[in-house]
PDB file of C-alpha atoms in Angstrom:
ATOM      1  CA  THR A   1     121.711 103.917 133.503  1.00 60.00           C
ATOM      2  CA  THR A   2     119.012 106.631 134.646  1.00 64.00           C
ATOM      3  CA  THR A   3     119.082 109.001 132.560  1.00 65.00           C
ATOM      4  CA  THR A   4     119.485 106.724 129.751  1.00 69.00           C
ATOM      5  CA  THR A   5     115.916 105.263 130.972  1.00 70.00           C
ATOM      6  CA  THR A   6     114.287 108.736 131.536  1.00 71.00           C
ATOM      7  CA  THR A   7     115.400 109.893 127.953  1.00 71.00           C
ATOM      8  CA  THR A   8     113.675 106.120 126.368  1.00 75.00           C
ATOM      9  CA  TYR A   9     110.445 107.114 128.815  1.00 74.00           C
ATOM     10  CA  MET A  10     110.525 110.747 127.255  1.00 77.00           C
ATOM     11  CA  GLU A  11     110.406 109.224 123.765  1.00 77.00           C
ATOM     12  CA  THR A  12     108.004 106.833 124.114  1.00 78.00           C
ATOM     13  CA  THR A  13     105.644 109.996 125.499  1.00 78.00           C
ATOM     14  CA  LYS A  14     106.337 112.227 122.932  1.00 76.00           C
ATOM     15  CA  GLN A  15     105.384 109.205 120.326  1.00 73.00           C
ATOM     16  CA  LEU A  16     102.262 108.318 122.267  1.00 72.00           C
ATOM     17  CA  LEU A  17     101.158 112.324 122.459  1.00 75.00           C
ATOM     18  CA  ALA A  18     101.805 112.525 118.568  1.00 74.00           C
ATOM     19  CA  PHE A  19      98.530 110.292 118.158  1.00 78.00           C
ATOM     20  CA  VAL A  20      96.201 113.178 120.355  1.00 86.00           C
ATOM     21  CA  PRO A  21      96.245 115.122 116.796  1.00 85.00           C
ATOM     22  CA  PHE A  22      94.877 112.480 115.029  1.00 83.00           C
ATOM     23  CA  MET A  23      91.686 110.705 117.320  1.00 88.00           C
ATOM     24  CA  TYR A  24      90.758 114.248 117.368  1.00 92.00           C
ATOM     25  CA  VAL A  25      90.204 114.607 114.272  1.00 90.00           C
ATOM     26  CA  MET A  26      88.610 111.089 114.413  1.00 90.00           C
ATOM     27  CA  ALA A  27      86.773 112.288 117.522  1.00 93.00           C
ATOM     28  CA  VAL A  28      85.245 115.427 115.298  1.00 93.00           C
ATOM     29  CA  LYS A  29      84.106 113.121 112.247  1.00 91.00           C
ATOM     30  CA  ILE A  30      82.349 110.438 114.673  1.00 93.00           C
ATOM     31  CA  GLY A  31      80.523 113.796 115.621  1.00 94.00           C
ATOM     32  CA  LEU A  32      79.601 114.712 112.924  1.00 92.00           C
ATOM     33  CA  PHE A  33      78.605 111.864 111.137  1.00 92.00           C
ATOM     34  CA  ASN A  34      76.337 110.930 114.443  1.00 94.00           C
ATOM     35  CA  SER A  35      75.123 114.600 114.359  1.00 95.00           C
ATOM     36  CA  CYS A  36      73.652 114.548 111.014  1.00 95.00           C
ATOM     37  CA  ALA A  37      72.340 110.836 111.682  1.00 95.00           C
ATOM     38  CA  ALA A  38      70.465 112.503 114.722  1.00 95.00           C
ATOM     39  CA  ALA A  39      69.684 115.387 112.333  1.00 96.00           C
ATOM     40  CA  ALA A  40      68.336 113.496 109.834  1.00 96.00           C
ATOM     41  CA  ALA A  41      66.377 111.039 112.341  1.00 95.00           C
ATOM     42  CA  SER A  42      64.486 113.968 113.795  1.00 95.00           C
ATOM     43  CA  LEU A  43      63.032 114.760 110.459  1.00 96.00           C
ATOM     44  CA  GLY A  44      60.889 112.029 110.068  1.00 95.00           C
ATOM     45  CA  GLY A  45      60.869 108.028 109.171  1.00 94.00           C
ATOM     46  CA  THR A  46      60.864 109.520 104.834  1.00 96.00           C
ATOM     47  CA  SER A  47      63.840 111.040 105.479  1.00 96.00           C
ATOM     48  CA  ALA A  48      65.283 109.121 108.358  1.00 96.00           C
ATOM     49  CA  ALA A  49      65.230 105.783 105.802  1.00 96.00           C
ATOM     50  CA  ALA A  50      65.923 108.088 102.527  1.00 96.00           C
ATOM     51  CA  TYR A  51      68.930 109.010 104.846  1.00 96.00           C
ATOM     52  CA  THR A  52      70.384 105.176 105.492  1.00 95.00           C
ATOM     53  CA  ALA A  53      70.300 104.536 102.216  1.00 95.00           C
ATOM     54  CA  LEU A  54      72.056 107.666 101.262  1.00 96.00           C
ATOM     55  CA  SER A  55      74.817 107.427 102.914  1.00 94.00           C
ATOM     56  CA  SER A  56      75.325 104.027 102.542  1.00 93.00           C
ATOM     57  CA  VAL A  57      76.005 104.709  98.846  1.00 95.00           C
ATOM     58  CA  SER A  58      78.074 107.475  99.626  1.00 94.00           C
ATOM     59  CA  PHE A  59      80.413 105.781 102.509  1.00 92.00           C
ATOM     60  CA  LEU A  60      81.024 103.030 100.025  1.00 92.00           C
ATOM     61  CA  CYS A  61      82.188 105.283  97.680  1.00 92.00           C
ATOM     62  CA  MET A  62      83.622 106.927  99.767  1.00 91.00           C
ATOM     63  CA  HIS A  63      86.300 104.566 100.699  1.00 88.00           C
ATOM     64  CA  PHE A  64      87.301 103.961  97.769  1.00 88.00           C
ATOM     65  CA  ALA A  65      88.177 108.212  97.198  1.00 81.00           C
ATOM     66  CA  GLU A  66      90.730 107.630 100.052  1.00 86.00           C
ATOM     67  CA  VAL A  67      92.634 106.230  98.250  1.00 89.00           C
ATOM     68  CA  GLY A  68      94.251 109.885  97.700  1.00 89.00           C
ATOM     69  CA  ASN A  69      95.138 110.536 101.737  1.00 90.00           C
ATOM     70  CA  SER A  70      96.820 106.562 101.751  1.00 90.00           C
ATOM     71  CA  LEU A  71      99.008 107.417  98.922  1.00 92.00           C
ATOM     72  CA  ALA A  72     100.095 110.845 100.124  1.00 92.00           C
ATOM     73  CA  GLN A  73     101.431 109.382 103.553  1.00 89.00           C
ATOM     74  CA  ALA A  74     102.675 106.622 101.184  1.00 90.00           C
ATOM     75  CA  PHE A  75     104.782 108.674  98.568  1.00 93.00           C
ATOM     76  CA  LEU A  76     104.896 112.126 100.149  1.00 91.00           C
ATOM     77  CA  PRO A  77     107.568 111.315 103.247  1.00 88.00           C
ATOM     78  CA  PRO A  78     110.110 110.835 101.467  1.00 89.00           C
ATOM     79  CA  PHE A  79     110.483 114.521 101.032  1.00 90.00           C
ATOM     80  CA  GLN A  80     110.818 115.615 104.315  1.00 85.00           C
ATOM     81  CA  ARG A  81     114.211 117.177 105.128  1.00 83.00           C
ATOM     82  CA  THR A  82     115.904 116.996 108.326  1.00 79.00           C
ATOM     83  CA  SER A  83     118.781 120.110 108.939  1.00 68.00           C
ATOM     84  CA  THR A  84     121.499 120.430 111.491  1.00 58.00           C
ATOM     85  CA  SER A  85     122.924 123.389 112.356  1.00 51.00           C
ATOM     86  CA  THR A  86     126.075 123.802 114.876  1.00 48.00           C
ATOM     87  CA  SER A  87     126.821 126.379 117.453  1.00 49.00           C
ATOM     88  CA  LEU A  88     129.637 126.861 119.590  1.00 48.00           C
ATOM     89  CA  SER A  89     129.819 128.272 122.928  1.00 49.00           C
ATOM     90  CA  GLN A  90     133.079 129.320 124.850  1.00 50.00           C
ATOM     91  CA  LYS A  91     133.113 129.563 128.566  1.00 48.00           C
ATOM     92  CA  THR A  92     136.496 130.776 130.089  1.00 46.00           C
ATOM     93  CA  THR A  93     138.427 127.867 128.555  1.00 49.00           C
ATOM     94  CA  THR A  94     135.877 125.207 127.394  1.00 51.00           C
ATOM     95  CA  THR A  95     134.582 125.563 123.710  1.00 50.00           C
ATOM     96  CA  LYS A  96     131.426 123.128 123.892  1.00 50.00           C
ATOM     97  CA  LYS A  97     129.828 122.339 120.534  1.00 49.00           C
ATOM     98  CA  SER A  98     126.223 122.067 119.978  1.00 49.00           C
ATOM     99  CA  SER A  99     124.157 120.934 117.400  1.00 51.00           C
ATOM    100  CA  SER A 100     119.750 121.363 116.863  1.00 52.00           C
ATOM    101  CA  SER A 101     117.765 120.031 113.996  1.00 59.00           C
ATOM    102  CA  SER A 102     115.056 121.365 111.895  1.00 70.00           C
ATOM    103  CA  SER A 103     112.697 119.539 109.982  1.00 77.00           C
ATOM    104  CA  TRP A 104     110.989 121.198 106.575  1.00 82.00           C
ATOM    105  CA  PHE A 105     108.805 119.894 103.438  1.00 85.00           C
ATOM    106  CA  ASP A 106     110.529 119.939 100.176  1.00 88.00           C
ATOM    107  CA  LEU A 107     107.085 121.469  98.745  1.00 85.00           C
ATOM    108  CA  ASP A 108     108.907 122.224  95.240  1.00 89.00           C
ATOM    109  CA  ALA A 109     110.810 118.325  94.894  1.00 91.00           C
ATOM    110  CA  ALA A 110     107.183 116.762  95.922  1.00 91.00           C
ATOM    111  CA  MET A 111     105.444 119.033  93.471  1.00 93.00           C
ATOM    112  CA  PRO A 112     105.082 116.099  90.484  1.00 94.00           C
ATOM    113  CA  THR A 113     103.964 113.785  93.010  1.00 94.00           C
ATOM    114  CA  ILE A 114     100.954 115.751  94.381  1.00 92.00           C
ATOM    115  CA  ARG A 115     100.336 116.292  90.861  1.00 93.00           C
ATOM    116  CA  GLN A 116     100.010 112.778  90.461  1.00 93.00           C
ATOM    117  CA  LEU A 117      98.234 112.417  92.899  1.00 92.00           C
ATOM    118  CA  LEU A 118      95.550 114.925  92.142  1.00 91.00           C
ATOM    119  CA  LYS A 119      95.555 113.304  88.895  1.00 92.00           C
ATOM    120  CA  VAL A 120      94.861 109.586  90.883  1.00 92.00           C
ATOM    121  CA  THR A 121      92.231 111.520  93.442  1.00 92.00           C
ATOM    122  CA  ILE A 122      90.540 112.873  90.083  1.00 92.00           C
ATOM    123  CA  GLY A 123      89.913 109.974  88.522  1.00 93.00           C
ATOM    124  CA  MET A 124      88.761 107.932  91.424  1.00 93.00           C
ATOM    125  CA  SER A 125      86.443 110.972  92.268  1.00 93.00           C
ATOM    126  CA  THR A 126      84.565 110.817  88.861  1.00 94.00           C
ATOM    127  CA  PHE A 127      84.416 107.338  88.739  1.00 95.00           C
ATOM    128  CA  VAL A 128      82.541 106.911  92.343  1.00 94.00           C
ATOM    129  CA  THR A 129      80.290 109.904  91.750  1.00 95.00           C
ATOM    130  CA  ALA A 130      79.269 107.738  88.303  1.00 96.00           C
ATOM    131  CA  VAL A 131      78.734 105.078  90.409  1.00 95.00           C
ATOM    132  CA  ALA A 132      76.430 106.737  93.167  1.00 96.00           C
ATOM    133  CA  ALA A 133      74.446 108.650  90.235  1.00 96.00           C
ATOM    134  CA  ILE A 134      73.549 105.179  88.830  1.00 96.00           C
ATOM    135  CA  MET A 135      72.997 102.842  92.101  1.00 95.00           C
ATOM    136  CA  ILE A 136      71.104 105.732  93.465  1.00 95.00           C
ATOM    137  CA  GLY A 137      69.430 107.717  90.290  1.00 93.00           C
ATOM    138  CA  ILE A 138      68.439 104.244  87.954  1.00 94.00           C
ATOM    139  CA  PHE A 139      68.820 101.145  90.591  1.00 94.00           C
ATOM    140  CA  GLY A 140      67.824 103.394  93.811  1.00 93.00           C
ATOM    141  CA  GLY A 141      64.097 100.902  93.179  1.00 92.00           C
ATOM    142  CA  THR A 142      66.886  97.964  94.744  1.00 92.00           C
ATOM    143  CA  LEU A 143      67.679  99.729  97.894  1.00 92.00           C
ATOM    144  CA  THR A 144      64.003 100.492  98.901  1.00 93.00           C
ATOM    145  CA  ASN A 145      60.401 100.379  97.893  1.00 93.00           C
ATOM    146  CA  ASP A 146      58.593 102.313  99.414  1.00 95.00           C
ATOM    147  CA  VAL A 147      57.693 105.158  96.726  1.00 95.00           C
ATOM    148  CA  ALA A 148      58.206 108.199  99.132  1.00 96.00           C
ATOM    149  CA  VAL A 149      61.912 106.899 100.596  1.00 96.00           C
ATOM    150  CA  LEU A 150      62.948 106.822  96.473  1.00 96.00           C
ATOM    151  CA  ALA A 151      61.645 110.200  95.737  1.00 96.00           C
ATOM    152  CA  GLU A 152      63.479 111.965  98.871  1.00 96.00           C
ATOM    153  CA  MET A 153      66.496 109.993  97.793  1.00 96.00           C
ATOM    154  CA  ARG A 154      67.020 111.470  94.657  1.00 95.00           C
ATOM    155  CA  ARG A 155      65.735 114.927  95.431  1.00 95.00           C
ATOM    156  CA  THR A 156      68.882 114.790  97.619  1.00 96.00           C
ATOM    157  CA  LEU A 157      71.118 112.883  95.221  1.00 96.00           C
ATOM    158  CA  PRO A 158      72.661 116.243  93.886  1.00 96.00           C
ATOM    159  CA  VAL A 159      74.268 117.123  97.001  1.00 95.00           C
ATOM    160  CA  ILE A 160      75.976 113.409  97.510  1.00 96.00           C
ATOM    161  CA  LEU A 161      76.953 113.784  93.865  1.00 96.00           C
ATOM    162  CA  ALA A 162      79.153 116.835  95.277  1.00 95.00           C
ATOM    163  CA  THR A 163      80.341 115.443  98.210  1.00 94.00           C
ATOM    164  CA  LEU A 164      81.577 112.542  96.424  1.00 94.00           C
ATOM    165  CA  ALA A 165      83.046 115.294  93.269  1.00 94.00           C
ATOM    166  CA  PHE A 166      85.323 117.081  96.106  1.00 92.00           C
ATOM    167  CA  HIS A 167      85.738 114.203  98.496  1.00 91.00           C
ATOM    168  CA  GLY A 168      88.963 112.274  96.929  1.00 90.00           C
ATOM    169  CA  SER A 169      90.220 115.931  96.715  1.00 89.00           C
ATOM    170  CA  TYR A 170      89.579 117.021  99.400  1.00 88.00           C
ATOM    171  CA  VAL A 171      91.099 114.189 101.529  1.00 91.00           C
ATOM    172  CA  THR A 172      94.441 113.471  99.193  1.00 92.00           C
ATOM    173  CA  LEU A 173      94.831 117.605 100.906  1.00 90.00           C
ATOM    174  CA  GLU A 174      94.414 116.191 104.138  1.00 91.00           C
ATOM    175  CA  GLY A 175      96.757 113.141 103.672  1.00 90.00           C
ATOM    176  CA  ILE A 176      99.560 115.950 102.276  1.00 90.00           C
ATOM    177  CA  VAL A 177      99.170 118.103 105.795  1.00 90.00           C
ATOM    178  CA  VAL A 178      99.565 114.436 107.291  1.00 87.00           C
ATOM    179  CA  ALA A 179     102.785 113.760 105.253  1.00 86.00           C
ATOM    180  CA  GLN A 180     103.941 117.314 106.425  1.00 85.00           C
ATOM    181  CA  LYS A 181     103.205 116.558 109.838  1.00 82.00           C
ATOM    182  CA  GLN A 182     101.525 119.886 110.099  1.00 87.00           C
ATOM    183  CA  PHE A 183      98.900 117.807 113.447  1.00 86.00           C
ATOM    184  CA  ARG A 184      98.455 121.284 114.784  1.00 87.00           C
ATOM    185  CA  ALA A 185      97.003 122.665 111.446  1.00 88.00           C
ATOM    186  CA  LEU A 186      94.792 119.895 111.480  1.00 90.00           C
ATOM    187  CA  SER A 187      93.243 120.000 114.070  1.00 91.00           C
ATOM    188  CA  LEU A 188      92.779 123.520 113.997  1.00 92.00           C
ATOM    189  CA  CYS A 189      90.315 122.754 111.512  1.00 92.00           C
ATOM    190  CA  TYR A 190      88.731 120.258 112.119  1.00 93.00           C
ATOM    191  CA  THR A 191      87.867 122.358 115.350  1.00 94.00           C
ATOM    192  CA  VAL A 192      86.314 125.435 113.243  1.00 94.00           C
ATOM    193  CA  LEU A 193      84.430 122.796 111.309  1.00 92.00           C
ATOM    194  CA  ALA A 194      82.729 121.195 114.777  1.00 93.00           C
ATOM    195  CA  VAL A 195      81.620 124.966 115.695  1.00 95.00           C
ATOM    196  CA  ALA A 196      80.994 125.663 112.529  1.00 94.00           C
ATOM    197  CA  VAL A 197      78.931 122.236 112.673  1.00 93.00           C
ATOM    198  CA  ALA A 198      77.426 122.694 115.402  1.00 93.00           C
ATOM    199  CA  ALA A 199      75.937 125.958 114.287  1.00 94.00           C
ATOM    200  CA  TYR A 200      74.526 124.859 110.810  1.00 94.00           C
ATOM    201  CA  LEU A 201      72.227 121.894 111.508  1.00 94.00           C
ATOM    202  CA  PRO A 202      69.860 123.534 113.464  1.00 94.00           C
ATOM    203  CA  TRP A 203      69.487 125.994 110.711  1.00 94.00           C
ATOM    204  CA  ALA A 204      70.024 123.216 107.806  1.00 93.00           C
ATOM    205  CA  VAL A 205      66.851 121.166 109.797  1.00 93.00           C
ATOM    206  CA  THR A 206      64.502 123.572 110.172  1.00 93.00           C
ATOM    207  CA  LYS A 207      64.707 125.435 106.958  1.00 93.00           C
ATOM    208  CA  LEU A 208      66.909 122.524 103.840  1.00 93.00           C
ATOM    209  CA  GLY A 209      65.411 119.700 105.021  1.00 95.00           C
ATOM    210  CA  LEU A 210      67.872 116.198 104.617  1.00 96.00           C
ATOM    211  CA  ALA A 211      69.437 117.903 101.238  1.00 95.00           C
ATOM    212  CA  GLY A 212      70.654 120.354 103.924  1.00 94.00           C
ATOM    213  CA  VAL A 213      71.706 117.484 106.315  1.00 95.00           C
ATOM    214  CA  CYS A 214      73.102 116.583 103.553  1.00 94.00           C
ATOM    215  CA  GLY A 215      75.217 119.119 102.484  1.00 91.00           C
ATOM    216  CA  THR A 216      77.313 118.808 105.631  1.00 92.00           C
ATOM    217  CA  PHE A 217      79.652 116.919 104.744  1.00 87.00           C
ATOM    218  CA  LEU A 218      80.451 119.343 101.512  1.00 81.00           C
ATOM    219  CA  TRP A 219      81.958 121.028 104.646  1.00 72.00           C
TER     220      TRP A 219
END
């Protein structure tokens, strides 16, 4: 009974620890968004107001583009395979049989599904990019009646559109990594991203202005 309880406790602990990389990635993303908002605010009232309007439209569009991530996590886990190996060990007159299992992702079998996911992602990215271009480029006056803010928004619009064009493929690839349970690789990528953004943002604020701040999302 004690052994069973200990085993159950260890399994539960392992399941809880599996969420640590996910929480770390979320913390990096939140830090990225907050850092960009603070950087935009440091540029003055006009840039801060323009960033608020731009980010509102961008985040709305990004939610639609997140479909690639969700679909990857929904349809790719079945391609995760498990293989079992058995070994024999002999001590004096007693022979012991032990087995171990290893998990691997069948990329060849998953490729047709991945191609379909990317097609959906490209279609959705095209749609949300067009929506953002129309909302900001044509109907930007409905978001603000400040001429200076509207002009800043339209100057930064190409960076926002480039971000939305690549966002769908990025989150889809992230979903593929999550489906393969490559959490260590994902955490490493976000660690590199956090360090790079921390070094880039101060320079972007002084040299590139709001376009440089929004360009952070292209990373």
